[in-house]
XYZ file of N, CA, C and O in Angstrom:
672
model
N -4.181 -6.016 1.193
C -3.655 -5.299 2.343
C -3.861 -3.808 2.117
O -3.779 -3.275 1.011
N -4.136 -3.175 3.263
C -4.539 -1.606 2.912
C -3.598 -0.669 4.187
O -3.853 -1.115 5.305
N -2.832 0.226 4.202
C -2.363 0.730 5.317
C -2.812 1.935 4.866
O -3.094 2.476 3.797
N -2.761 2.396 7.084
C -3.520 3.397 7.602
C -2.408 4.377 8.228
O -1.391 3.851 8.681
N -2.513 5.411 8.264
C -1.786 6.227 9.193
C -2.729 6.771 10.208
O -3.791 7.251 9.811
N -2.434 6.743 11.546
C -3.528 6.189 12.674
C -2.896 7.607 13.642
O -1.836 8.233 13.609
N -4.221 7.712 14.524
C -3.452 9.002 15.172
C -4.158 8.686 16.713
O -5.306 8.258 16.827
N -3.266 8.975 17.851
C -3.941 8.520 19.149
C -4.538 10.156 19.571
O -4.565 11.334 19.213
N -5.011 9.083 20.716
C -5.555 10.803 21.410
C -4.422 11.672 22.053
O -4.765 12.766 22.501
N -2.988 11.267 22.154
C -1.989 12.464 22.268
C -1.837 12.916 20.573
O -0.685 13.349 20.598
N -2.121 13.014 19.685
C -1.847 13.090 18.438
C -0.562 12.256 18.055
O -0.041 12.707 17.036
N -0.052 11.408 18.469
C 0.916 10.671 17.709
C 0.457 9.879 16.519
O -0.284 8.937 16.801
N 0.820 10.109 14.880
C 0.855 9.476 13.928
C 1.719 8.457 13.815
O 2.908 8.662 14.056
N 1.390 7.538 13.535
C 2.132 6.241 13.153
C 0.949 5.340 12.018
O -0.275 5.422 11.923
N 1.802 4.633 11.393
C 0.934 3.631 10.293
C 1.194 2.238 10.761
O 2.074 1.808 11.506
N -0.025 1.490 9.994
C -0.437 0.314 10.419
C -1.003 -0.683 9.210
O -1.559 -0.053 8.309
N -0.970 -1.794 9.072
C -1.259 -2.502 7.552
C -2.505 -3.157 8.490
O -2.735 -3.461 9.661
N -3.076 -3.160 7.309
C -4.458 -4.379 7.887
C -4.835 -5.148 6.389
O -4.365 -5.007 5.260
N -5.738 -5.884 6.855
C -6.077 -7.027 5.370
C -7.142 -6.428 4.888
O -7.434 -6.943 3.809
N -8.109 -5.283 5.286
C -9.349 -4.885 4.493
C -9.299 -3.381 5.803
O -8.615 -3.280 6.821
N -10.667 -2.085 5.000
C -11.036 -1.464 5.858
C -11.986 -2.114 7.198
O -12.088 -1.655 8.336
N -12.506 -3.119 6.713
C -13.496 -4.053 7.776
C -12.360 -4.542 9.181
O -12.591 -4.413 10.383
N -11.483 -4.951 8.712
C -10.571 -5.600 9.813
C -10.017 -4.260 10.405
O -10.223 -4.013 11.593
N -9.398 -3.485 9.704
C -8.471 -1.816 10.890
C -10.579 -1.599 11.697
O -10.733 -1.871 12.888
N -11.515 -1.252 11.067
C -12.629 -1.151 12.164
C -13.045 -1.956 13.453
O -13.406 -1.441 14.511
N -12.972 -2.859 13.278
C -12.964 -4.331 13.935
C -11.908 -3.803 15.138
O -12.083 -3.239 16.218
N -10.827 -4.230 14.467
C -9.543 -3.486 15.586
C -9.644 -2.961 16.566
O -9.695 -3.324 17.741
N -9.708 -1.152 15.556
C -10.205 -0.012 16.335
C -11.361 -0.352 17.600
O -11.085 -0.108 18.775
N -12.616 -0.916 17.203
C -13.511 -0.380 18.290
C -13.090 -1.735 19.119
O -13.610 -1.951 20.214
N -12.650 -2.148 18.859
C -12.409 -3.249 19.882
C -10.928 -2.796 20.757
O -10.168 -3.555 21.359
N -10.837 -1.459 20.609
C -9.586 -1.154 21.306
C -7.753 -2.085 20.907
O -6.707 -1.728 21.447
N -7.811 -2.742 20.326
C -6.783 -4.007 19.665
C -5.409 -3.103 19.046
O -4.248 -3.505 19.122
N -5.798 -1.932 18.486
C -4.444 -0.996 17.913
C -4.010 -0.136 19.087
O -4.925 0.405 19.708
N -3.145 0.014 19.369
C -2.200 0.595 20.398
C -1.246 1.208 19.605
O -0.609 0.708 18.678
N -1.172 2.956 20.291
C -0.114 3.494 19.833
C 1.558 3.121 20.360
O 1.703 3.009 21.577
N 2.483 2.980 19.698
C 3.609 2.501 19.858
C 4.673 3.318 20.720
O 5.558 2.988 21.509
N 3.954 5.151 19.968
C 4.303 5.833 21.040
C 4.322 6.014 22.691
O 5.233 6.062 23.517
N 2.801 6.093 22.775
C 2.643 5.907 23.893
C 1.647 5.191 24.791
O 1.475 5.592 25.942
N 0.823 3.893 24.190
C 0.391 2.928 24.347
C -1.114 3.179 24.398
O -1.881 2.248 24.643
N -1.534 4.375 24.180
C -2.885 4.978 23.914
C -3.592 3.750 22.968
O -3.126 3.402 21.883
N -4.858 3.140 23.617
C -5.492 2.678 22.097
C -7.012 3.509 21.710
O -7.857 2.912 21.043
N -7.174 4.461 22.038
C -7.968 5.652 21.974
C -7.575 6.024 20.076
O -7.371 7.205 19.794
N -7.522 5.212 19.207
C -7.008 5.264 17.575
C -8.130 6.053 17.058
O -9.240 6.049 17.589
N -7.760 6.873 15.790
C -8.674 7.011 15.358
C -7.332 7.258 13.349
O -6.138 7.557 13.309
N -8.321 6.953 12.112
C -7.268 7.473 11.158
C -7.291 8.855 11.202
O -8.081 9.780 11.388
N -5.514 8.535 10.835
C -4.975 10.033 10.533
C -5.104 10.356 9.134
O -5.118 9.403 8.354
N -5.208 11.625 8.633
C -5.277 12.045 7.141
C -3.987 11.300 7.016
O -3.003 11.442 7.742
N -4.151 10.294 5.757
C -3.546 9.336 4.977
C -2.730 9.976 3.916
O -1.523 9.919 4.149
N -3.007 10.468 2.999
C -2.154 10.751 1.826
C -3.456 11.229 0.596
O -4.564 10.695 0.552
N -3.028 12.234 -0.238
C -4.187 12.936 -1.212
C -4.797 11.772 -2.039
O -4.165 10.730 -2.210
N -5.723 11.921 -2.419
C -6.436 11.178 -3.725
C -5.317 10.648 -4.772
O -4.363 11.140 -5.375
N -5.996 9.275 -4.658
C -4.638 8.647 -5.719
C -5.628 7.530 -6.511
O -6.292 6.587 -6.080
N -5.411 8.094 -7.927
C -5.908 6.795 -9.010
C -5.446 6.367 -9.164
O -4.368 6.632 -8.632
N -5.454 5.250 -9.954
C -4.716 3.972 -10.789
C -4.554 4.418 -11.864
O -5.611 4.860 -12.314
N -3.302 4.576 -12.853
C -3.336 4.250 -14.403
C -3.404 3.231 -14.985
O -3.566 2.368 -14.123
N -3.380 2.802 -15.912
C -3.310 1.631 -16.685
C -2.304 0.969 -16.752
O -2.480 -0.182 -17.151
N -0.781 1.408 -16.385
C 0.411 0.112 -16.142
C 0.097 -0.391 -14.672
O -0.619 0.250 -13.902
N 0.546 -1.290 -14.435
C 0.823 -2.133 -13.048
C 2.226 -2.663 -12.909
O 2.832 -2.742 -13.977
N 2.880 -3.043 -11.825
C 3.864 -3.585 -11.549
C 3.222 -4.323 -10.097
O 2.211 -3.999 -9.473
N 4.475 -5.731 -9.742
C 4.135 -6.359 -8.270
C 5.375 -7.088 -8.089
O 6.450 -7.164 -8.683
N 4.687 -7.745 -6.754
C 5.724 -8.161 -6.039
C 4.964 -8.933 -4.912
O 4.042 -8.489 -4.227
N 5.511 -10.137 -4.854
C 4.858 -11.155 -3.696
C 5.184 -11.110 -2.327
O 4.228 -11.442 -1.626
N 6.192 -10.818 -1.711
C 6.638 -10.717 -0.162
C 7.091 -9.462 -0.198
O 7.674 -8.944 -1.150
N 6.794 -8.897 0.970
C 7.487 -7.890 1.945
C 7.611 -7.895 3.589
O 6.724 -7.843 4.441
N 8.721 -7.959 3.687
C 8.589 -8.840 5.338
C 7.794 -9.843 5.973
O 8.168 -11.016 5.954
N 6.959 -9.569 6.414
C 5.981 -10.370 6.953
C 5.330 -11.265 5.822
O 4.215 -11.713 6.093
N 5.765 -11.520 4.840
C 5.438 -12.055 3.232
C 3.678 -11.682 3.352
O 2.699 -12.385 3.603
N 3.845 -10.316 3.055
C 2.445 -9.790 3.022
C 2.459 -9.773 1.218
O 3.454 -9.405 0.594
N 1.449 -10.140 0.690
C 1.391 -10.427 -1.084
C 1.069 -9.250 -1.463
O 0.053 -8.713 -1.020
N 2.219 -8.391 -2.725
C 2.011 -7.447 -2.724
C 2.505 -7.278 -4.520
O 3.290 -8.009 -5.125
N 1.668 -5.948 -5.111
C 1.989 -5.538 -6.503
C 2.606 -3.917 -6.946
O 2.727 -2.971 -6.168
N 2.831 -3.927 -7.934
C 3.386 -2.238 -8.085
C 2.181 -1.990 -8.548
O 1.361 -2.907 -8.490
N 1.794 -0.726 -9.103
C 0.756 -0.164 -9.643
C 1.560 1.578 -9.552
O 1.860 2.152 -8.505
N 1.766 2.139 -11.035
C 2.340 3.573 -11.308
C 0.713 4.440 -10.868
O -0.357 3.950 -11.227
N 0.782 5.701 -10.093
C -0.538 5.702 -9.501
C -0.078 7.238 -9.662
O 1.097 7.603 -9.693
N -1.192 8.065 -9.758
C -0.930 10.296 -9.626
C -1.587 10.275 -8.470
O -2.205 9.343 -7.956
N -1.343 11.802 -7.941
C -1.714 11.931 -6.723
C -1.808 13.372 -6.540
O -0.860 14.144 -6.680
N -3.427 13.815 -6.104
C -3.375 14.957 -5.822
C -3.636 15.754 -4.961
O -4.851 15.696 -5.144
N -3.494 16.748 -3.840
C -3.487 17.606 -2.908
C -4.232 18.240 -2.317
O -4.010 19.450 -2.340
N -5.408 17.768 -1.544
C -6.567 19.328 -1.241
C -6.929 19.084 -0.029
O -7.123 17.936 0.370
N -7.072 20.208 0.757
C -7.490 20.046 1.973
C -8.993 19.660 2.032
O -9.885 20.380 1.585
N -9.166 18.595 2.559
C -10.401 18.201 2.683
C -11.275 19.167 3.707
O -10.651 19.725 4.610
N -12.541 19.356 3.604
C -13.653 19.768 4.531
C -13.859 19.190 5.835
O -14.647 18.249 5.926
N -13.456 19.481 6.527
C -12.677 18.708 8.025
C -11.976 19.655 9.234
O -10.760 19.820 9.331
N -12.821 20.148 9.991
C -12.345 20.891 11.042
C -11.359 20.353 12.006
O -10.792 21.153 12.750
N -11.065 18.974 12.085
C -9.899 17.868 12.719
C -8.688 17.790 11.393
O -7.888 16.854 11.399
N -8.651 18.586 10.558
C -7.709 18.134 9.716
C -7.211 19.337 8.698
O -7.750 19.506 7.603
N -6.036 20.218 9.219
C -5.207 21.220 9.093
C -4.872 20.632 7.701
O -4.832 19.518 7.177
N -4.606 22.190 7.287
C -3.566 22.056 6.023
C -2.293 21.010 6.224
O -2.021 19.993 5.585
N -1.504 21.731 7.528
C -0.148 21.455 7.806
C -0.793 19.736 7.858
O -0.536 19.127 6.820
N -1.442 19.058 8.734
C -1.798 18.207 8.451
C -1.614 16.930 7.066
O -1.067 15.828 7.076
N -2.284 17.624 6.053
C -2.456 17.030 4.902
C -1.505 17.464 4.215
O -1.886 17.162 3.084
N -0.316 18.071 4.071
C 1.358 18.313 3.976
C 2.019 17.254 4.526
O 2.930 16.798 3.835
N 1.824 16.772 5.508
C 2.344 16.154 6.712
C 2.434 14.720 5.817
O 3.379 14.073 5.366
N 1.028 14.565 5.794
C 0.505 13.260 5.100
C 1.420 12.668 3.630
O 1.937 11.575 3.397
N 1.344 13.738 2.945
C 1.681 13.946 2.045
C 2.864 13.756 1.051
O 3.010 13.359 -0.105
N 3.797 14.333 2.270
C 4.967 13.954 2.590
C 5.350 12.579 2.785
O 5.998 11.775 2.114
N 4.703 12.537 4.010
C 5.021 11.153 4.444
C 5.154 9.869 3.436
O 5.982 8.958 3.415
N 3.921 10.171 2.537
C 3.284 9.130 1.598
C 4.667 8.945 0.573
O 5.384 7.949 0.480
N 4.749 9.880 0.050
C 5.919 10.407 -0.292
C 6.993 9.406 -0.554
O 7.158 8.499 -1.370
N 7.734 9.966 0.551
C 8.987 9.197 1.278
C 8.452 7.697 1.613
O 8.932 6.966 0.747
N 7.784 7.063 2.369
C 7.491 5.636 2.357
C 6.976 4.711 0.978
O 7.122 3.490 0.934
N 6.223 5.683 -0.357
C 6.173 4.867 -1.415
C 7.999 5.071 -2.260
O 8.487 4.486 -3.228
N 8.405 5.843 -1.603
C 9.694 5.933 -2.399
C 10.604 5.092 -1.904
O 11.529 4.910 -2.696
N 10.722 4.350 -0.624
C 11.440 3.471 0.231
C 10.925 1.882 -0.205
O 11.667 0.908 -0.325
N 9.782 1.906 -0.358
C 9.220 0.943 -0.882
C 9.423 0.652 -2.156
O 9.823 -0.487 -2.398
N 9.213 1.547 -3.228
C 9.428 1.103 -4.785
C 11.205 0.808 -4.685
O 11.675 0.087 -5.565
N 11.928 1.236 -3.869
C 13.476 1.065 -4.030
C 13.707 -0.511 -3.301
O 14.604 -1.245 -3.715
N 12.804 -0.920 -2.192
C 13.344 -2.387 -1.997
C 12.554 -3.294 -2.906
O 13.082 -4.371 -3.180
N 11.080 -2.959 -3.541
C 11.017 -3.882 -4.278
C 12.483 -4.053 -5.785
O 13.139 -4.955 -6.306
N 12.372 -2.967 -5.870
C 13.758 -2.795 -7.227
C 14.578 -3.916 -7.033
O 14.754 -4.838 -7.829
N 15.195 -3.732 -5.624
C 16.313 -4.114 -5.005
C 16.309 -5.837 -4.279
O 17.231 -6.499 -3.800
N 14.741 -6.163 -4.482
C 14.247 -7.536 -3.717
C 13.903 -8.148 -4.558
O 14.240 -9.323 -4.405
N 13.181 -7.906 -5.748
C 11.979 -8.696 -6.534
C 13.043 -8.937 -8.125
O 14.098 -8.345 -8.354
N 12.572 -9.650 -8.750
C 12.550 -9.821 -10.272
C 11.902 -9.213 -10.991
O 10.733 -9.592 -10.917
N 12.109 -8.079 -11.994
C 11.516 -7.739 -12.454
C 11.265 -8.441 -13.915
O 12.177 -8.799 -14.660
N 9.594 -8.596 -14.242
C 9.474 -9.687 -15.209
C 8.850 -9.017 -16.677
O 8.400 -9.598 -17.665
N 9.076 -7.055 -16.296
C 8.467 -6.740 -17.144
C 6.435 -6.685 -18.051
O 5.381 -6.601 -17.421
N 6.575 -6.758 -19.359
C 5.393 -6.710 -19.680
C 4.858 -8.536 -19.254
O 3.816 -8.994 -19.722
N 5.563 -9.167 -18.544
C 4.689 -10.595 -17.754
C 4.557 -10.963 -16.566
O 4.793 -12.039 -16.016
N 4.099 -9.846 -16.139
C 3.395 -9.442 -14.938
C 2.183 -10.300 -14.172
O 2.082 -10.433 -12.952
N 1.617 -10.647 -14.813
C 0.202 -10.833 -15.209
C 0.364 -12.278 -15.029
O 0.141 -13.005 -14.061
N 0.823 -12.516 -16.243
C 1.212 -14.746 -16.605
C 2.280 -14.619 -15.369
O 1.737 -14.624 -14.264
N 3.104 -14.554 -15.369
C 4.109 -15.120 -14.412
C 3.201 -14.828 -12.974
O 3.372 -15.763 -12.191
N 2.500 -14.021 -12.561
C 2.171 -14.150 -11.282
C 1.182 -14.788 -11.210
O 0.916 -15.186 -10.076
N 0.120 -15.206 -12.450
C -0.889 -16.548 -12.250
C 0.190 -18.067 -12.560
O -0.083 -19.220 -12.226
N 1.416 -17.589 -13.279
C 2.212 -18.829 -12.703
C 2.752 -19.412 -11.783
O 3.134 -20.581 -11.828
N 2.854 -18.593 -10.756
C 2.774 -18.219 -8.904
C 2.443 -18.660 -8.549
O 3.044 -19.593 -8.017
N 1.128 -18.507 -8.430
C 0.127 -18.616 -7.827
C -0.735 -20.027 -8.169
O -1.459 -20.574 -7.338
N -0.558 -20.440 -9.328
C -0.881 -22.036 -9.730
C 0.383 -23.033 -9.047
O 0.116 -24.201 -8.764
N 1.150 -22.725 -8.915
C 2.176 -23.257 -8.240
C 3.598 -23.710 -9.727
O 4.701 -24.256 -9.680
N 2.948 -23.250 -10.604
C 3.664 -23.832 -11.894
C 4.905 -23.218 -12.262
O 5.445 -23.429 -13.347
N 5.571 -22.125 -10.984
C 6.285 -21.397 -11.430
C 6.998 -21.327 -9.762
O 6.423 -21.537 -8.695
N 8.620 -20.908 -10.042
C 9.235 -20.244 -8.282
C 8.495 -19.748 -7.704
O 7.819 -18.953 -8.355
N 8.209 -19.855 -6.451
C 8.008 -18.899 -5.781
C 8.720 -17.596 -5.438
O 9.821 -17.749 -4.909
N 8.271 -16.219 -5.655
C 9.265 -15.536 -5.192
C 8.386 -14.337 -5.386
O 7.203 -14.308 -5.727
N 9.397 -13.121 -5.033
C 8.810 -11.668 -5.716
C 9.012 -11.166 -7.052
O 10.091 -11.378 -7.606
N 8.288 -10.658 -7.511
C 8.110 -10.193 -9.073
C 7.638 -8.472 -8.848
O 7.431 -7.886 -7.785
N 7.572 -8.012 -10.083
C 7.511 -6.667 -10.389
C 7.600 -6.397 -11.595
O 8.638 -6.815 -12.107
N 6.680 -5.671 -12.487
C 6.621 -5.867 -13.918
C 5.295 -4.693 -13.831
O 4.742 -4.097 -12.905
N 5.081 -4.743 -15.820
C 3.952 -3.636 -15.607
C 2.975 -4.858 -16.180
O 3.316 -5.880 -16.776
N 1.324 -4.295 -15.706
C 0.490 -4.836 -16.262
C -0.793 -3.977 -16.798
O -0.614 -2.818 -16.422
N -1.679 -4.055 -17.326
C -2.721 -2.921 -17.638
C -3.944 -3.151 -16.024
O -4.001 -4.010 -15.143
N -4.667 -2.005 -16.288
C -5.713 -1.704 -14.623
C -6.589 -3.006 -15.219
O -6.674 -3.739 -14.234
N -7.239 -3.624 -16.259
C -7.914 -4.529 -16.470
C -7.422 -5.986 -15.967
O -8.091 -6.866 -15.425
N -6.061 -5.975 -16.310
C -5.255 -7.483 -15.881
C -5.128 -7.638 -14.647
O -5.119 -8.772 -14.168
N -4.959 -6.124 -13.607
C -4.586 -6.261 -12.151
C -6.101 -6.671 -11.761
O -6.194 -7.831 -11.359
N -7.054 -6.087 -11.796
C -8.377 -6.457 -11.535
C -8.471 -8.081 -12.036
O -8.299 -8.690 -10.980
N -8.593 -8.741 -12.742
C -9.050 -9.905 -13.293
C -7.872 -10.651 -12.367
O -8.243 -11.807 -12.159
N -6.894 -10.447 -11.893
C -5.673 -11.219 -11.050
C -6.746 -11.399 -9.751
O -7.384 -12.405 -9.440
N -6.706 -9.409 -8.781
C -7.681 -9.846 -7.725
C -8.974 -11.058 -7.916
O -9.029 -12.087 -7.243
N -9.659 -10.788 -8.651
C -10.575 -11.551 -8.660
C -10.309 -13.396 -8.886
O -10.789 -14.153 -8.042
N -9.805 -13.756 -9.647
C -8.796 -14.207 -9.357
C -8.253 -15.139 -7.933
O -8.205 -16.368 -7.900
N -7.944 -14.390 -7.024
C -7.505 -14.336 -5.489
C -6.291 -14.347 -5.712
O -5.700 -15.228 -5.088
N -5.507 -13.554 -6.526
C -4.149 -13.305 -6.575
C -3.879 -12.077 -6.283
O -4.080 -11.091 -6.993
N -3.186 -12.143 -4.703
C -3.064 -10.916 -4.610
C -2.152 -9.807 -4.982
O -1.022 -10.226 -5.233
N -2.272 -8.692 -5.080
C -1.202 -7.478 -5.411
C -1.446 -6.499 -4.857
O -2.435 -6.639 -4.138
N -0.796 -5.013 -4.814
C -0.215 -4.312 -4.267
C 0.061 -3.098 -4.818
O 1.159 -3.138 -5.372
N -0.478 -2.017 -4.905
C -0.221 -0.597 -6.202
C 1.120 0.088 -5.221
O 1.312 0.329 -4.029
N 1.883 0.224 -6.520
C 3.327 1.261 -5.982
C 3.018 2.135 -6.741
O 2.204 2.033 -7.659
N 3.535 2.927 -6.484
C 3.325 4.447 -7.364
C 4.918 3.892 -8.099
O 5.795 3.296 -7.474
N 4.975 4.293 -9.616
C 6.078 4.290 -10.583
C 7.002 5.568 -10.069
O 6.735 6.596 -9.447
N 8.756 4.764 -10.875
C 9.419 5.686 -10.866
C 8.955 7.258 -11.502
O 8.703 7.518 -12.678
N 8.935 8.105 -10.430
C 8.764 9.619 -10.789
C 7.796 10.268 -10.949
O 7.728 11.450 -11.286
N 6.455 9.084 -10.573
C 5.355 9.696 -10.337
C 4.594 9.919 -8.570
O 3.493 9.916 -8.019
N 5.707 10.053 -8.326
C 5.633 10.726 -7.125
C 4.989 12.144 -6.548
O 4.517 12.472 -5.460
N 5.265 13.024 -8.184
C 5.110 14.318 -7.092
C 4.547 14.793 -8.466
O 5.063 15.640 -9.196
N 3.064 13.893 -8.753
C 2.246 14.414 -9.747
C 0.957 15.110 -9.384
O 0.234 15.571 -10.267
């Protein structure tokens, strides 16, 4: 799952989850995303949030509402106005922010929803996923090699940015 922060032709920002960048395109030119604001489907993405890597811990978690399959991942993040005459400083502040506050709302209900299983991250969610284990949500750390070999795999997960690496 990948979410977008989407902007109509009145400029209203709002975000949107999709299953790949192929499917939000698909969408888009097919007119299918509608702003909520004001029913515009004239979409186009809004500056999203700065450059963000992966480190080497992971954390996850299997449902979030819509039981969309999802993982933690502790992630840095950094700030620059991109080369983009459609896309203000205040803009990419905006973004920024935003990203912000919604990975921080998010890492607090997984806390508050999931099991955390620690350094068995990894085994317990291919125990999941084989069926050999509860079903449920989890959250734990894993290394960037184990989260990769999971996707592949077809187990899905989900990068959270870690406690306090928010505003790296």
């Amino acid at each position: 799952m990948i979410v977008f922060d989407l902007k109509c032709a009145e400029n209203h920002v709002f975000e949107a989850w999709f299953r790949s960048s192929e499917a939000y395109k698909e969408q888009a030119a097919s007119g299918q995303i509608i702003c909520p604001h004001c029913g515009d489907n004239h979409i186009s993405k809004s500056v999203m949030a700065p450059n963000i890597s992966a480190k080497s811990n992971q954390t996850s978690v299997e449902h979030y509402e819509e039981e969309i399959p999802l993982s933690a991942v502790p992630v840095s993040a950094s700030v620059g106005v991109p080369d983009n005459p459609e896309i203000s400083a205040d803009d990419v502040k905006r973004a920024a922010e935003h990203m912000h506050e919604v990975m921080a709302k998010y890492r607090k209900f997984v806390e508050e929803n999931c099991e955390d299983v620690g350094d068995n991250f990894a085994e317990e969610a291919r125990k999941i996923h084989n069926g050999e284990s509860e079903e449920r949500g989890i959250y734990g750390e894993t290394t960037l090699e184990e989260s990769q070999e999971l996707l592949e795999e077809g187990i899905d997960i989900f990068p959270v940015p870690g406690a306090g690496k928010l505003d790296s």
